[in-house]
């Protein structure tokens, strides 16, 4: 009997897989911190015989090269991928034996990238699982605009053709196990559920229910912002990522934290947004460890700038460090655990700012405050508070001077991004109130929300994936 174990990368919204038989297994699209993969294989009691990549990833640093080195596994990478390291190039139709009666067959599925390859797991010659990477996702497909703008239209059409190829060649009961789609910005939309089959996708996936022209038009119209750090992920993966170092960073005392802030470095407080608002080191930024830390910190920090991490506990710090290496932020310049009182210099005190809700905002005169919406463009298009200023959170650090004078009430769709934005504004000396509330509460609070079809639609928009 075959097995498949799923390794969730919740912060990045991705999945990796360990699959095989009684004695050996293959790893599909492994994360950079390979110790989790090794531990999963050890619990199964299997040898990792093969490591495969569906494509050169744009949203995280792969652990495939290091995993293959450590385990002695055969490293399969699509033949069309331009990489600088030794690997076994895999082409359409290639088949490898994983275990007795368990094989893996490569299926060329260009679209997410030109060289994208899916892998079909066969048991006794019968397809049972399709590892579809960034091709056919749950209810959607991977976005085609991450490689080269001039190729986007061509790749969108290729996505449609690749989805139809999988649907035509595989039985309806074949499980569909993608890498992207669970919060990753590599997905053109977000997964509708946790599991799927080829048969289900035939019924619900636009790539399989719409003609190619309609599908491509819809796909291209719905593409959202691309995280800035994606620029660095593909080249890092093509070069061959270095092994990670997850040992604890050097401890930074209060004087060092102050010196790093004075030098213009980033000091990032990982605590939850309620605790941060109640008290924090002046000038520090709040990226919650339990939020999409890697995505938003890597998106917003100037690439290569030193970062010092402040955490509740060693465990919180270690988890954050693990998340950050997955996107190429390898070694914090320093770190400290404890409370804000431990992190400020002698004679200084932590600073704070207020939090509120949309009901609290509704109680203020609109000419008294600045309402700042830090959601993405696609979210705002579905409805926004009348009179609000719009700067997406990932653009805010470079556009602080555009925020009008006055007390800034900053909101997003759920509170996390508003907390990031509030911390940036507060560090810049602005009076700020963080609206820690779901956007669907704006209408209920009596605020005028424009650009929406109706209240029900607005509530749906407020609750969709990426809400934060």
CSV table of C-alpha atoms in Angstrom, one decimal, residues 174-435:
chain,number,residue,atom,x,y,z
A,174,UNK,CA,-7.1,10.5,-8.7
A,175,UNK,CA,-6.2,12.7,-5.8
A,176,UNK,CA,-5.0,16.2,-6.7
A,177,UNK,CA,-2.2,17.4,-4.3
A,178,UNK,CA,-0.8,20.8,-5.3
A,179,UNK,CA,2.0,22.7,-3.7
A,180,UNK,CA,0.3,26.1,-3.8
A,181,UNK,CA,-3.1,27.4,-3.2
A,182,UNK,CA,-3.5,27.5,0.6
A,183,UNK,CA,-2.6,31.1,1.1
A,184,UNK,CA,0.4,31.3,-1.2
A,185,UNK,CA,0.6,34.3,-3.6
A,186,UNK,CA,1.8,31.9,-6.2
A,187,UNK,CA,-1.8,30.9,-6.6
A,188,UNK,CA,-4.1,32.8,-9.0
A,189,UNK,CA,-6.9,32.4,-6.4
A,190,UNK,CA,-7.2,30.5,-3.1
A,191,UNK,CA,-8.0,26.9,-2.6
A,192,UNK,CA,-11.6,26.0,-2.1
A,193,UNK,CA,-11.2,23.2,0.5
A,194,UNK,CA,-8.3,21.0,1.6
A,195,UNK,CA,-8.6,18.1,-0.7
A,196,UNK,CA,-9.8,17.3,-4.2
A,197,UNK,CA,-9.8,14.8,-7.1
A,198,UNK,CA,-9.6,15.1,-10.8
A,199,UNK,CA,-13.3,14.4,-11.0
A,200,UNK,CA,-14.1,17.3,-8.7
A,201,UNK,CA,-11.9,19.6,-10.5
A,202,UNK,CA,-13.6,18.8,-13.8
A,203,UNK,CA,-16.8,20.1,-12.2
A,204,UNK,CA,-15.6,23.2,-10.4
A,205,UNK,CA,-12.3,24.4,-11.8
A,206,UNK,CA,-12.6,27.2,-14.3
A,207,UNK,CA,-9.6,25.9,-16.2
A,208,UNK,CA,-11.7,22.8,-16.9
A,209,UNK,CA,-15.2,24.4,-17.2
A,210,UNK,CA,-14.5,27.5,-19.4
A,211,UNK,CA,-13.2,27.8,-22.9
A,212,UNK,CA,-9.6,29.0,-23.2
A,213,UNK,CA,-10.3,32.6,-24.1
A,214,UNK,CA,-12.8,33.1,-21.3
A,215,UNK,CA,-10.5,31.4,-18.8
A,216,UNK,CA,-7.4,33.4,-19.8
A,217,UNK,CA,-9.4,36.7,-19.6
A,218,UNK,CA,-10.7,35.9,-16.2
A,219,UNK,CA,-7.3,34.6,-15.0
A,220,UNK,CA,-5.4,37.7,-16.1
A,221,UNK,CA,-8.0,40.1,-14.8
A,222,UNK,CA,-7.8,38.5,-11.3
A,223,UNK,CA,-4.0,38.5,-10.8
A,224,UNK,CA,-3.0,40.3,-7.6
A,225,UNK,CA,0.1,42.0,-6.3
A,226,UNK,CA,3.4,40.0,-6.4
A,227,UNK,CA,5.4,40.0,-3.2
A,228,UNK,CA,8.7,41.9,-3.7
A,229,UNK,CA,10.8,39.1,-2.3
A,230,UNK,CA,9.8,36.7,-5.1
A,231,UNK,CA,12.4,38.5,-7.2
A,232,UNK,CA,15.1,36.8,-5.1
A,233,UNK,CA,13.6,33.3,-4.7
A,234,UNK,CA,13.9,32.0,-8.3
A,235,UNK,CA,17.6,33.0,-8.6
A,236,UNK,CA,18.4,31.5,-5.2
A,237,UNK,CA,16.8,28.2,-6.2
A,238,UNK,CA,18.5,28.2,-9.6
A,239,UNK,CA,21.9,28.8,-8.0
A,240,UNK,CA,21.4,26.1,-5.5
A,241,UNK,CA,20.5,27.2,-1.9
A,242,UNK,CA,23.0,26.8,0.9
A,243,UNK,CA,22.2,24.7,4.0
A,244,UNK,CA,20.3,26.5,6.7
A,245,UNK,CA,21.6,27.4,10.2
A,246,UNK,CA,18.8,27.4,12.8
A,247,UNK,CA,21.0,27.8,15.8
A,248,UNK,CA,19.9,30.7,18.1
A,249,UNK,CA,21.0,34.2,17.0
A,250,UNK,CA,23.3,36.3,19.2
A,251,UNK,CA,21.5,37.9,22.1
A,252,UNK,CA,20.9,41.6,21.7
A,253,UNK,CA,20.7,43.7,24.9
A,254,UNK,CA,18.8,46.9,25.3
A,255,UNK,CA,21.8,49.1,24.3
A,256,UNK,CA,22.4,47.1,21.1
A,257,UNK,CA,18.7,47.2,20.2
A,258,UNK,CA,18.8,51.0,20.6
A,259,UNK,CA,21.9,51.2,18.5
A,260,UNK,CA,20.5,49.1,15.7
A,261,UNK,CA,17.4,51.3,15.6
A,262,UNK,CA,19.6,54.4,15.5
A,263,UNK,CA,21.5,52.8,12.6
A,264,UNK,CA,18.2,52.4,10.6
A,265,UNK,CA,18.1,48.7,10.9
A,266,UNK,CA,14.8,46.9,11.4
A,267,UNK,CA,13.8,45.7,14.9
A,268,UNK,CA,10.8,43.4,14.6
A,269,UNK,CA,8.6,42.5,17.5
A,270,UNK,CA,7.0,39.1,17.0
A,271,UNK,CA,4.4,39.3,19.8
A,272,UNK,CA,0.7,39.4,19.1
A,273,UNK,CA,-0.7,42.8,18.1
A,274,UNK,CA,-2.6,43.4,21.3
A,275,UNK,CA,0.5,43.1,23.4
A,276,UNK,CA,2.5,45.2,21.0
A,277,UNK,CA,0.0,48.0,21.0
A,278,UNK,CA,0.0,48.0,24.8
A,279,UNK,CA,3.7,48.4,25.0
A,280,UNK,CA,6.8,48.2,22.7
A,281,UNK,CA,10.2,49.5,22.0
A,282,UNK,CA,9.9,52.9,20.2
A,283,UNK,CA,10.8,52.5,16.6
A,284,UNK,CA,10.2,48.7,16.4
A,285,UNK,CA,7.8,47.1,13.9
A,286,UNK,CA,5.1,44.5,14.7
A,287,UNK,CA,5.0,41.4,12.5
A,288,UNK,CA,3.1,38.8,14.5
A,289,UNK,CA,4.7,35.4,14.7
A,290,UNK,CA,1.3,33.8,14.4
A,291,UNK,CA,0.4,35.7,11.3
A,292,UNK,CA,1.9,35.5,7.8
A,293,UNK,CA,5.3,36.6,9.2
A,294,UNK,CA,7.6,35.3,6.4
A,295,UNK,CA,5.4,36.7,3.6
A,296,UNK,CA,4.9,40.2,4.9
A,297,UNK,CA,8.3,40.8,6.5
A,298,UNK,CA,10.1,39.5,3.4
A,299,UNK,CA,7.8,41.5,1.2
A,300,UNK,CA,8.3,44.8,3.1
A,301,UNK,CA,11.9,44.8,4.4
A,302,UNK,CA,14.6,46.3,2.1
A,303,UNK,CA,16.3,43.1,0.9
A,304,UNK,CA,19.5,42.4,2.8
A,305,UNK,CA,18.8,44.9,5.6
A,306,UNK,CA,19.7,43.4,9.0
A,307,UNK,CA,16.8,42.4,11.2
A,308,UNK,CA,16.7,42.0,15.0
A,309,UNK,CA,13.9,39.8,16.4
A,310,UNK,CA,12.1,40.4,19.7
A,311,UNK,CA,10.0,37.5,21.0
A,312,UNK,CA,7.9,36.4,24.0
A,313,UNK,CA,9.9,33.2,24.3
A,314,UNK,CA,12.8,31.2,22.9
A,315,UNK,CA,10.1,28.9,21.2
A,316,UNK,CA,8.5,31.8,19.5
A,317,UNK,CA,11.9,33.1,18.3
A,318,UNK,CA,12.9,29.6,17.0
A,319,UNK,CA,9.6,29.2,15.1
A,320,UNK,CA,10.0,32.7,13.5
A,321,UNK,CA,13.6,31.9,12.5
A,322,UNK,CA,12.5,28.7,10.8
A,323,UNK,CA,9.8,30.6,8.9
A,324,UNK,CA,12.2,33.3,7.8
A,325,UNK,CA,14.9,30.9,6.4
A,326,UNK,CA,12.3,29.6,4.0
A,327,UNK,CA,12.2,32.9,2.3
A,328,UNK,CA,16.0,33.6,2.4
A,329,UNK,CA,16.2,35.7,5.6
A,330,UNK,CA,18.9,33.4,7.0
A,331,UNK,CA,20.4,34.9,10.1
A,332,UNK,CA,18.9,37.6,12.3
A,333,UNK,CA,21.5,40.2,13.3
A,334,UNK,CA,20.4,39.7,16.9
A,335,UNK,CA,17.5,38.6,19.0
A,336,UNK,CA,16.0,39.0,22.5
A,337,UNK,CA,13.2,37.4,24.5
A,338,UNK,CA,11.1,38.7,27.3
A,339,UNK,CA,9.1,41.9,27.6
A,340,UNK,CA,9.4,45.4,26.4
A,341,UNK,CA,10.7,46.5,29.8
A,342,UNK,CA,13.7,44.2,29.2
A,343,UNK,CA,14.4,45.7,25.8
A,344,UNK,CA,14.4,49.4,26.5
A,345,UNK,CA,17.5,51.3,27.7
A,346,UNK,CA,17.8,52.5,31.3
A,347,UNK,CA,15.5,55.5,31.9
A,348,UNK,CA,13.4,54.8,28.8
A,349,UNK,CA,9.9,53.3,28.8
A,350,UNK,CA,7.9,51.3,26.3
A,351,UNK,CA,5.5,53.3,24.1
A,352,UNK,CA,2.0,52.4,23.1
A,353,UNK,CA,-0.9,53.3,20.8
A,354,UNK,CA,-4.7,52.6,21.0
A,355,UNK,CA,-6.7,49.9,19.3
A,356,UNK,CA,-10.3,50.2,18.3
A,357,UNK,CA,-13.1,48.7,16.0
A,358,UNK,CA,-15.1,50.0,13.1
A,359,UNK,CA,-17.8,50.9,15.6
A,360,UNK,CA,-15.3,53.1,17.3
A,361,UNK,CA,-14.4,54.7,14.0
A,362,UNK,CA,-18.0,55.3,13.2
A,363,UNK,CA,-18.3,57.3,16.4
A,364,UNK,CA,-15.7,59.8,15.1
A,365,UNK,CA,-16.3,62.7,12.8
A,366,UNK,CA,-14.7,61.9,9.4
A,367,UNK,CA,-13.2,65.4,9.2
A,368,UNK,CA,-11.4,64.7,12.5
A,369,UNK,CA,-9.4,61.7,11.5
A,370,UNK,CA,-7.6,60.0,8.5
A,371,UNK,CA,-8.9,56.6,7.6
A,372,UNK,CA,-6.1,54.5,6.0
A,373,UNK,CA,-7.0,51.3,4.2
A,374,UNK,CA,-4.0,49.0,3.8
A,375,UNK,CA,-5.7,46.2,2.0
A,376,UNK,CA,-4.6,45.1,-1.5
A,377,UNK,CA,-6.1,46.7,-4.6
A,378,UNK,CA,-8.4,43.7,-5.3
A,379,UNK,CA,-9.8,43.9,-1.9
A,380,UNK,CA,-10.5,47.6,-2.0
A,381,UNK,CA,-12.2,47.2,-5.4
A,382,UNK,CA,-14.9,45.1,-3.7
A,383,UNK,CA,-15.8,47.9,-1.3
A,384,UNK,CA,-14.2,50.6,0.9
A,385,UNK,CA,-15.0,53.1,3.6
A,386,UNK,CA,-16.0,56.4,1.9
A,387,UNK,CA,-13.3,59.0,2.1
A,388,UNK,CA,-10.6,56.6,3.1
A,389,UNK,CA,-7.0,56.8,1.9
A,390,UNK,CA,-5.6,53.7,0.2
A,391,UNK,CA,-2.0,52.5,0.5
A,392,UNK,CA,-1.5,48.7,0.5
A,393,UNK,CA,0.5,47.7,3.5
A,394,UNK,CA,3.4,46.4,1.4
A,395,UNK,CA,3.8,49.8,-0.1
A,396,UNK,CA,3.4,51.8,3.1
A,397,UNK,CA,7.0,52.0,4.2
A,398,UNK,CA,8.0,53.8,1.1
A,399,UNK,CA,4.9,56.0,1.0
A,400,UNK,CA,4.6,57.3,4.6
A,401,UNK,CA,4.9,60.8,3.4
A,402,UNK,CA,1.6,60.4,1.5
A,403,UNK,CA,-0.5,59.8,4.6
A,404,UNK,CA,-2.4,63.1,5.3
A,405,UNK,CA,-1.9,64.9,8.6
A,406,UNK,CA,-4.0,64.0,11.6
A,407,UNK,CA,-4.7,60.9,13.7
A,408,UNK,CA,-4.6,57.9,11.4
A,409,UNK,CA,-7.2,55.1,11.9
A,410,UNK,CA,-5.7,52.2,10.0
A,411,UNK,CA,-7.6,49.1,9.0
A,412,UNK,CA,-7.3,46.0,6.8
A,413,UNK,CA,-9.6,43.0,6.4
A,414,UNK,CA,-9.1,41.5,9.9
A,415,UNK,CA,-6.4,43.3,11.9
A,416,UNK,CA,-3.0,41.8,11.3
A,417,UNK,CA,-1.9,44.1,8.5
A,418,UNK,CA,-3.4,47.1,10.2
A,419,UNK,CA,-1.2,46.3,13.2
A,420,UNK,CA,1.9,46.2,10.9
A,421,UNK,CA,0.9,49.5,9.3
A,422,UNK,CA,0.1,51.1,12.7
A,423,UNK,CA,3.6,50.1,13.9
A,424,UNK,CA,5.3,51.7,10.9
A,425,UNK,CA,3.3,54.9,11.3
A,426,UNK,CA,3.9,55.0,15.1
A,427,UNK,CA,7.6,54.5,14.5
A,428,UNK,CA,7.5,57.5,12.1
A,429,UNK,CA,6.0,59.6,14.9
A,430,UNK,CA,2.4,59.6,13.8
A,431,UNK,CA,-0.6,59.4,16.1
A,432,UNK,CA,-2.3,56.2,15.2
A,433,UNK,CA,-5.3,54.0,16.1
A,434,UNK,CA,-5.2,50.3,14.9
A,435,UNK,CA,-8.6,49.1,13.9
